[in-house]
Every structure is written in C-alpha cells, then in structure tokens.
C-alpha cells in the first residue's frame, strides 16, 4: 500500500516514470499476496498513465473486471465514470462510453455513491447534446477536492508506515 501511495504522490508531482516504477513493485506484491483490490487499483493507475487510449482502455477494463469480481461497487462506478468512458470517447466509441456511464448510474442508484450517478447522468446529457469535448471535463472541478483529500490521506499513511518501519 505504501508503494502504491508513493506512486500516487509521484504521479501527482508529474514524475511519471518513478510513479510507474512504484506501481510495478506494488503490483507484484499485490499479486503475490492475492490482494485483488490493490491489484485493481494499480492497474487503474497504469491505465491512467498510458499515452495510447487503446492500452489505457485495456488496463482500465482489467481493473474493472477485478472490481466486479470482488464486488467493489464504489470502484466500479469511479472507474466507469472517470476513466473508462473517457478512454472510450477518445477512441470515438460513443455508444460504449454511454453504456459505461449508464452502467455506473445503475450501480450507484440508491447507494451512498449517488454522486457517481449524478456525475454519470450529467456526462450522458453532455455527450447526447454534443456539448462536451470529452467526458470528465465537468467532473474535474467536482472531483478535484476529493482527489486532493485522498492524495493527502495516502501520503500521510505512507509517511506513517515509513516512520513505523
């Protein structure tokens, strides 16, 4: 978890190669101990860092398959709304992106993750009205504060674990 958290911080600092190195080490450890959530989270990060939309989508879908297998509804919604649909739109797969967003909206319905439903429905509306250059643009402002919080929480955890070791 510490390697993953440090990778997140390095990614935030735009130190891409160092982030990828930390993620690779974390992925190996997660797979060795059978931690499928950790594995999925790292695959998602790998997907986000790819230059190729095809490779990005492939990794994001691998992460999604793991999230589905372990029934992690929060991560399924996040991955579909924030990353998979965006990659699909970059590949001009509009129908697939809409399907991903509808799936996320359905998963989030009547749960504590209702905000993902709202985000997905907003993106669907933007795509259907052709007013959105790419999915995620309306989410950036809404999710930036959430990302900052979790980034700082991850960094604090990583530092705490480093200090304890």
mmCIF file of C-alpha atoms in Angstrom:
data_model
loop_
_atom_site.group_PDB
_atom_site.id
_atom_site.type_symbol
_atom_site.label_atom_id
_atom_site.label_comp_id
_atom_site.label_asym_id
_atom_site.label_seq_id
_atom_site.Cartn_x
_atom_site.Cartn_y
_atom_site.Cartn_z
ATOM 1 C CA UNK A 1 0.000 0.000 0.000
ATOM 2 C CA UNK A 2 2.880 2.326 0.740
ATOM 3 C CA UNK A 3 4.401 1.730 -2.698
ATOM 4 C CA UNK A 4 1.036 2.476 -4.304
ATOM 5 C CA UNK A 5 0.590 5.637 -2.204
ATOM 6 C CA UNK A 6 4.083 6.873 -3.066
ATOM 7 C CA UNK A 7 3.301 6.138 -6.728
ATOM 8 C CA UNK A 8 0.157 8.271 -6.414
ATOM 9 C CA UNK A 9 2.152 11.166 -4.994
ATOM 10 C CA UNK A 10 4.800 10.825 -7.724
ATOM 11 C CA UNK A 11 2.050 10.758 -10.350
ATOM 12 C CA UNK A 12 0.563 13.925 -8.846
ATOM 13 C CA UNK A 13 4.031 15.536 -8.994
ATOM 14 C CA UNK A 14 4.219 14.528 -12.691
ATOM 15 C CA UNK A 15 7.156 12.193 -12.056
ATOM 16 C CA UNK A 16 5.637 9.579 -14.291
ATOM 17 C CA UNK A 17 8.459 7.057 -14.619
ATOM 18 C CA UNK A 18 9.073 6.993 -10.876
ATOM 19 C CA UNK A 19 5.340 6.526 -10.312
ATOM 20 C CA UNK A 20 5.280 3.632 -12.781
ATOM 21 C CA UNK A 21 8.248 2.010 -11.002
ATOM 22 C CA UNK A 22 6.457 2.192 -7.644
ATOM 23 C CA UNK A 23 3.243 0.875 -9.163
ATOM 24 C CA UNK A 24 5.102 -2.049 -10.760
ATOM 25 C CA UNK A 25 6.590 -3.025 -7.399
ATOM 26 C CA UNK A 26 3.214 -2.666 -5.695
ATOM 27 C CA UNK A 27 1.512 -4.738 -8.410
ATOM 28 C CA UNK A 28 3.992 -7.574 -7.925
ATOM 29 C CA UNK A 29 3.400 -7.597 -4.168
ATOM 30 C CA UNK A 30 -0.389 -7.385 -4.503
ATOM 31 C CA UNK A 31 -0.376 -10.328 -6.893
ATOM 32 C CA UNK A 32 1.994 -12.315 -4.642
ATOM 33 C CA UNK A 33 -0.349 -11.991 -1.661
ATOM 34 C CA UNK A 34 -3.584 -12.187 -3.660
ATOM 35 C CA UNK A 35 -4.762 -8.661 -2.830
ATOM 36 C CA UNK A 36 -7.124 -8.171 -5.753
ATOM 37 C CA UNK A 37 -8.315 -4.708 -4.713
ATOM 38 C CA UNK A 38 -4.729 -3.452 -4.589
ATOM 39 C CA UNK A 39 -4.022 -5.117 -7.933
ATOM 40 C CA UNK A 40 -7.083 -3.479 -9.486
ATOM 41 C CA UNK A 41 -6.161 -0.066 -8.085
ATOM 42 C CA UNK A 42 -2.661 -0.300 -9.563
ATOM 43 C CA UNK A 43 -3.985 -1.488 -12.936
ATOM 44 C CA UNK A 44 -6.269 1.542 -12.940
ATOM 45 C CA UNK A 45 -3.304 3.834 -12.280
ATOM 46 C CA UNK A 46 -1.336 2.155 -15.077
ATOM 47 C CA UNK A 47 -4.317 2.747 -17.346
ATOM 48 C CA UNK A 48 -4.490 6.415 -16.449
ATOM 49 C CA UNK A 49 -0.795 6.872 -17.277
ATOM 50 C CA UNK A 50 -0.850 5.333 -20.758
ATOM 51 C CA UNK A 51 -0.274 7.501 -23.822
ATOM 52 C CA UNK A 52 -2.249 5.095 -26.004
ATOM 53 C CA UNK A 53 -6.021 5.243 -25.476
ATOM 54 C CA UNK A 54 -6.267 1.583 -26.569
ATOM 55 C CA UNK A 55 -3.737 0.441 -23.969
ATOM 56 C CA UNK A 56 -5.338 2.701 -21.371
ATOM 57 C CA UNK A 57 -8.759 1.190 -22.008
ATOM 58 C CA UNK A 58 -7.366 -2.347 -21.873
ATOM 59 C CA UNK A 59 -5.808 -1.782 -18.434
ATOM 60 C CA UNK A 60 -8.853 0.075 -17.120
ATOM 61 C CA UNK A 61 -11.070 -2.809 -18.217
ATOM 62 C CA UNK A 62 -8.759 -5.290 -16.462
ATOM 63 C CA UNK A 63 -9.114 -3.230 -13.284
ATOM 64 C CA UNK A 64 -12.879 -3.103 -13.781
ATOM 65 C CA UNK A 65 -13.075 -6.895 -14.113
ATOM 66 C CA UNK A 66 -11.321 -7.234 -10.743
ATOM 67 C CA UNK A 67 -13.547 -4.601 -9.117
ATOM 68 C CA UNK A 68 -16.563 -6.528 -10.395
ATOM 69 C CA UNK A 69 -15.195 -9.879 -9.185
ATOM 70 C CA UNK A 70 -14.688 -8.554 -5.660
ATOM 71 C CA UNK A 71 -17.993 -6.650 -5.792
ATOM 72 C CA UNK A 72 -16.423 -3.248 -5.093
ATOM 73 C CA UNK A 73 -19.282 -1.066 -6.275
ATOM 74 C CA UNK A 74 -17.554 2.236 -5.430
ATOM 75 C CA UNK A 75 -14.504 1.404 -7.554
ATOM 76 C CA UNK A 76 -16.642 0.061 -10.383
ATOM 77 C CA UNK A 77 -18.573 3.344 -10.536
ATOM 78 C CA UNK A 78 -15.459 5.509 -10.256
ATOM 79 C CA UNK A 79 -13.613 3.563 -12.938
ATOM 80 C CA UNK A 80 -16.557 3.621 -15.357
ATOM 81 C CA UNK A 81 -17.412 7.310 -14.913
ATOM 82 C CA UNK A 82 -13.995 8.849 -14.570
ATOM 83 C CA UNK A 83 -11.741 6.670 -16.706
ATOM 84 C CA UNK A 84 -13.302 4.004 -18.927
ATOM 85 C CA UNK A 85 -15.896 6.285 -20.533
ATOM 86 C CA UNK A 86 -13.232 8.921 -21.156
ATOM 87 C CA UNK A 87 -10.948 6.394 -22.882
ATOM 88 C CA UNK A 88 -13.868 5.112 -24.945
ATOM 89 C CA UNK A 89 -14.701 8.626 -26.109
ATOM 90 C CA UNK A 90 -11.066 9.255 -27.008
ATOM 91 C CA UNK A 91 -11.350 6.164 -29.215
ATOM 92 C CA UNK A 92 -14.618 7.542 -30.653
ATOM 93 C CA UNK A 93 -16.579 4.701 -29.055
ATOM 94 C CA UNK A 94 -19.513 6.898 -28.084
ATOM 95 C CA UNK A 95 -22.045 4.067 -27.732
ATOM 96 C CA UNK A 96 -19.668 2.139 -25.467
ATOM 97 C CA UNK A 97 -18.999 5.268 -23.383
ATOM 98 C CA UNK A 98 -22.730 5.861 -22.971
ATOM 99 C CA UNK A 99 -23.153 2.214 -21.982
ATOM 100 C CA UNK A 100 -20.390 2.542 -19.377
ATOM 101 C CA UNK A 101 -21.983 5.672 -17.962
ATOM 102 C CA UNK A 102 -25.434 4.055 -17.820
ATOM 103 C CA UNK A 103 -23.895 1.045 -16.059
ATOM 104 C CA UNK A 104 -22.248 3.333 -13.492
ATOM 105 C CA UNK A 105 -25.504 5.208 -12.956
ATOM 106 C CA UNK A 106 -27.332 1.928 -12.369
ATOM 107 C CA UNK A 107 -24.656 0.664 -9.965
ATOM 108 C CA UNK A 108 -24.740 3.879 -7.951
ATOM 109 C CA UNK A 109 -28.533 4.130 -7.787
ATOM 110 C CA UNK A 110 -29.890 4.068 -4.224
ATOM 111 C CA UNK A 111 -26.439 3.731 -2.665
ATOM 112 C CA UNK A 112 -24.140 6.025 -0.743
ATOM 113 C CA UNK A 113 -22.406 6.585 -4.090
ATOM 114 C CA UNK A 114 -25.293 8.567 -5.549
ATOM 115 C CA UNK A 115 -22.820 11.306 -6.529
ATOM 116 C CA UNK A 116 -21.426 8.923 -9.174
ATOM 117 C CA UNK A 117 -24.950 8.520 -10.540
ATOM 118 C CA UNK A 118 -25.297 12.281 -10.774
ATOM 119 C CA UNK A 119 -21.880 12.577 -12.467
ATOM 120 C CA UNK A 120 -22.726 9.799 -14.952
ATOM 121 C CA UNK A 121 -26.110 11.293 -15.826
ATOM 122 C CA UNK A 122 -24.527 14.716 -16.287
ATOM 123 C CA UNK A 123 -21.937 13.239 -18.654
ATOM 124 C CA UNK A 124 -24.597 11.305 -20.576
ATOM 125 C CA UNK A 125 -26.537 14.518 -21.046
ATOM 126 C CA UNK A 126 -23.419 16.387 -22.191
ATOM 127 C CA UNK A 127 -22.494 13.664 -24.685
ATOM 128 C CA UNK A 128 -26.008 13.442 -26.076
ATOM 129 C CA UNK A 129 -26.171 17.204 -26.534
ATOM 130 C CA UNK A 130 -22.676 17.220 -28.097
ATOM 131 C CA UNK A 131 -21.666 19.999 -25.720
ATOM 132 C CA UNK A 132 -18.846 18.076 -24.066
ATOM 133 C CA UNK A 133 -15.458 17.820 -25.828
ATOM 134 C CA UNK A 134 -14.643 14.798 -23.687
ATOM 135 C CA UNK A 135 -16.078 13.023 -20.726
ATOM 136 C CA UNK A 136 -14.625 14.123 -17.421
ATOM 137 C CA UNK A 137 -14.454 17.839 -18.129
ATOM 138 C CA UNK A 138 -17.489 18.511 -15.957
ATOM 139 C CA UNK A 139 -16.124 16.189 -13.289
ATOM 140 C CA UNK A 140 -12.753 17.851 -12.887
ATOM 141 C CA UNK A 141 -13.994 20.722 -10.763
ATOM 142 C CA UNK A 142 -16.306 18.485 -8.754
ATOM 143 C CA UNK A 143 -13.756 15.799 -8.029
ATOM 144 C CA UNK A 144 -10.572 17.826 -7.573
ATOM 145 C CA UNK A 145 -11.274 18.397 -3.874
ATOM 146 C CA UNK A 146 -11.968 14.672 -3.395
ATOM 147 C CA UNK A 147 -8.747 13.739 -5.192
ATOM 148 C CA UNK A 148 -6.719 16.206 -3.109
ATOM 149 C CA UNK A 149 -8.130 14.818 0.121
ATOM 150 C CA UNK A 150 -7.364 11.190 -0.800
ATOM 151 C CA UNK A 151 -3.940 12.119 -2.120
ATOM 152 C CA UNK A 152 -3.044 13.785 1.168
ATOM 153 C CA UNK A 153 -4.550 10.917 3.157
ATOM 154 C CA UNK A 154 -2.498 8.421 1.125
ATOM 155 C CA UNK A 155 0.661 10.442 1.601
ATOM 156 C CA UNK A 156 0.036 10.691 5.334
ATOM 157 C CA UNK A 157 -0.488 6.937 5.527
ATOM 158 C CA UNK A 158 2.663 6.281 3.505
ATOM 159 C CA UNK A 159 4.703 8.550 5.765
ATOM 160 C CA UNK A 160 3.250 6.966 8.887
ATOM 161 C CA UNK A 161 4.066 3.478 7.663
ATOM 162 C CA UNK A 162 7.569 4.558 6.649
ATOM 163 C CA UNK A 163 8.104 6.067 10.097
ATOM 164 C CA UNK A 164 6.837 2.925 11.822
ATOM 165 C CA UNK A 165 9.099 0.664 9.780
#
